[in-house]
Coordinates of C-alpha atoms in Angstrom, one line a residue:
M1 CA 140.4 87.2 99.5
G2 CA 138.0 85.2 101.3
Q3 CA 135.5 87.6 102.5
L4 CA 134.4 91.2 101.6
R5 CA 132.4 93.4 103.9
L6 CA 130.2 96.1 102.6
S7 CA 129.1 99.3 104.5
S8 CA 126.9 102.1 103.0
A9 CA 127.4 100.6 99.4
S10 CA 125.2 101.3 96.4
F11 CA 124.5 98.9 93.5
V12 CA 123.5 100.7 90.3
A13 CA 122.2 98.0 87.9
L14 CA 120.4 100.4 85.6
P15 CA 120.3 104.2 85.1
G16 CA 117.7 105.5 87.5
A17 CA 117.5 102.2 89.6
A18 CA 119.7 101.6 92.4
L19 CA 119.8 99.9 95.7
G20 CA 121.3 102.3 98.0
D21 CA 122.8 102.3 101.5
I22 CA 123.4 98.4 101.4
E23 CA 125.4 96.5 104.1
G24 CA 126.6 92.9 104.0
E25 CA 129.2 90.5 103.1
L26 CA 130.5 88.5 100.1
R27 CA 132.3 85.2 100.7
F28 CA 134.5 83.7 98.1
A29 CA 135.8 80.1 97.6
G30 CA 139.6 79.5 97.5
N31 CA 139.5 79.9 93.5
G32 CA 138.1 83.4 94.0
K33 CA 134.5 82.5 92.9
L34 CA 131.6 83.8 94.9
E35 CA 130.3 81.4 97.4
K36 CA 127.6 83.3 98.9
A37 CA 126.4 87.0 99.4
S38 CA 124.4 88.4 102.2
L39 CA 123.1 92.0 101.6
Q40 CA 120.6 94.0 103.5
S41 CA 119.3 97.6 103.4
S42 CA 120.8 99.7 106.3
D43 CA 117.3 99.8 108.0
R44 CA 117.1 96.0 107.6
S45 CA 113.8 96.2 105.8
L46 CA 115.3 94.2 102.6
L47 CA 117.5 91.2 102.9
I48 CA 119.0 89.3 99.7
E49 CA 120.8 86.1 100.0
A50 CA 122.6 85.2 96.8
K51 CA 124.4 81.9 95.8
P52 CA 125.8 80.8 92.4
G53 CA 123.3 78.6 90.6
A54 CA 123.0 76.9 87.2
D55 CA 121.6 80.0 85.4
G56 CA 123.3 82.8 87.4
L57 CA 122.9 83.9 90.9
D58 CA 120.1 82.2 92.8
L59 CA 118.2 84.7 95.1
Q60 CA 116.4 84.5 98.3
I61 CA 114.5 87.9 99.0
E62 CA 112.8 88.9 102.2
G63 CA 111.4 92.1 103.1
R64 CA 109.9 93.7 106.2
A65 CA 108.1 97.2 105.8
W66 CA 110.3 97.6 102.6
K67 CA 109.6 100.7 100.6
P68 CA 111.4 100.7 97.2
A69 CA 113.4 103.8 96.6
G70 CA 111.3 106.5 94.8
S71 CA 108.0 104.7 95.5
T72 CA 105.1 105.7 97.8
L73 CA 104.1 102.1 98.2
S74 CA 105.6 99.7 100.7
F75 CA 105.4 96.0 101.2
D76 CA 104.6 95.1 104.8
A77 CA 106.0 91.5 104.5
L78 CA 107.8 90.1 101.3
Q79 CA 109.3 86.7 100.4
A80 CA 110.4 85.7 97.0
T81 CA 113.0 83.8 95.0
G82 CA 114.8 84.8 91.9
T83 CA 117.7 84.5 89.5
L84 CA 120.1 87.2 88.5
A85 CA 121.6 86.4 85.1
R86 CA 123.8 88.3 82.7
N87 CA 121.0 90.3 81.1
R88 CA 118.0 89.2 83.1
L89 CA 116.4 89.4 86.6
S90 CA 113.5 87.1 87.3
V91 CA 111.7 87.2 90.5
R92 CA 109.5 84.3 91.2
N93 CA 107.2 83.1 94.0
I94 CA 106.6 86.7 95.2
D95 CA 104.3 86.4 98.3
T96 CA 103.7 89.7 100.0
T97 CA 101.3 91.5 102.1
F98 CA 100.6 94.8 100.3
L99 CA 98.2 97.6 100.9
G100 CA 96.4 95.6 103.6
G101 CA 96.0 92.5 101.4
L102 CA 98.0 89.8 99.4
L103 CA 99.9 89.9 96.2
K104 CA 101.3 86.7 94.8
G105 CA 103.1 86.5 91.4
Q106 CA 106.3 87.0 89.4
W107 CA 108.2 89.8 87.8
Q108 CA 111.0 89.9 85.1
L109 CA 113.4 92.7 83.8
E110 CA 115.6 92.1 80.8
W111 CA 118.1 94.5 79.5
S112 CA 120.1 92.9 76.6
S113 CA 119.2 95.7 74.2
A114 CA 116.6 97.9 75.7
L115 CA 114.9 97.5 79.1
N116 CA 111.8 95.3 79.1
M117 CA 109.8 94.6 82.3
S118 CA 106.9 92.2 82.6
G119 CA 105.0 90.7 85.6
E120 CA 101.8 89.0 86.6
A121 CA 100.2 89.0 90.1
Q122 CA 97.1 87.7 91.8
L123 CA 95.7 90.3 94.1
S124 CA 93.4 89.5 97.0
R125 CA 91.7 91.5 99.7
L126 CA 93.7 94.8 99.0
D127 CA 92.2 97.8 100.8
S128 CA 90.6 99.7 98.0
R129 CA 90.8 103.1 99.9
R130 CA 94.6 102.7 100.2
L131 CA 95.1 101.4 96.6
S132 CA 93.1 104.4 95.1
A133 CA 94.9 106.9 97.4
A134 CA 98.2 105.7 96.3
L135 CA 97.5 105.2 92.5
V136 CA 94.4 107.3 91.4
P137 CA 93.7 109.8 94.3
S138 CA 90.7 111.3 92.3
L139 CA 88.9 107.9 92.3
K140 CA 87.2 107.0 95.6
L141 CA 87.0 103.3 96.2
E142 CA 85.9 101.4 99.2
G143 CA 85.9 97.5 99.9
D144 CA 88.1 94.7 99.2
F145 CA 89.9 94.6 95.9
G146 CA 91.1 91.5 94.1
G147 CA 92.0 90.3 90.6
L148 CA 94.7 89.4 88.2
L149 CA 97.2 92.2 87.4
R150 CA 99.4 92.0 84.2
L151 CA 102.1 94.6 83.8
R152 CA 104.5 95.4 80.9
G153 CA 106.8 98.2 80.1
A154 CA 109.8 99.0 77.9
G155 CA 112.3 102.0 77.5
N156 CA 115.9 103.0 77.4
D157 CA 116.2 103.9 81.1
W158 CA 114.2 103.0 84.2
P159 CA 112.0 106.1 84.5
T160 CA 111.0 105.6 80.9
V161 CA 110.0 102.0 81.5
W162 CA 107.7 103.2 84.1
R163 CA 106.3 106.0 82.1
N164 CA 105.7 103.4 79.2
A165 CA 104.2 100.8 81.6
E166 CA 100.8 99.3 80.7
A167 CA 98.8 97.4 83.3
T168 CA 95.6 95.4 82.8
V169 CA 93.6 94.2 85.8
D170 CA 90.7 91.7 85.9
M171 CA 89.3 92.9 89.1
N172 CA 86.5 92.5 91.5
I173 CA 85.5 94.5 94.6
T174 CA 83.6 93.0 97.4
R175 CA 81.7 94.9 100.0
G176 CA 82.6 98.0 98.0
L177 CA 81.6 101.4 96.9
L178 CA 82.8 103.3 93.9
T179 CA 82.4 107.0 93.5
G180 CA 83.7 109.7 91.2
L181 CA 83.5 107.8 88.0

């Protein structure tokens, strides 16, 4: 088989974490090994190109108005590179417009025994009003939000990883107003 086309496919990598309604194609070499994969969400908001690399599959990721499943947040524009290995997904060089500002960083997920997630991002010029409405509606912020975000979480399934997630932020708000504290 030289080529496999996908339509309305779902990839379930972890319990509670799936990429659904995926379209695309997988191309194989004459020896049956994967040469290239091109996958996209049915609404074309997420595109993933994958090729075999030294440490697993090398990924090129692009997004336009992409909203991860189960999330209230969306990424206006997203570019990243990554590697999918046997027990690990590393996403590097994340560069995205998010909540009216910029997010640049990296994120890693490991699942050799339990699920472990970690990441770090530099945030700049995020709309504080949109940020607080999405994450802490009782806190009223105004201004441009920036800083360094560090995120860690662990658990036996995807929802538990997010429930156990810890985030630290060294932040600054310019031209801002903070009420309700």
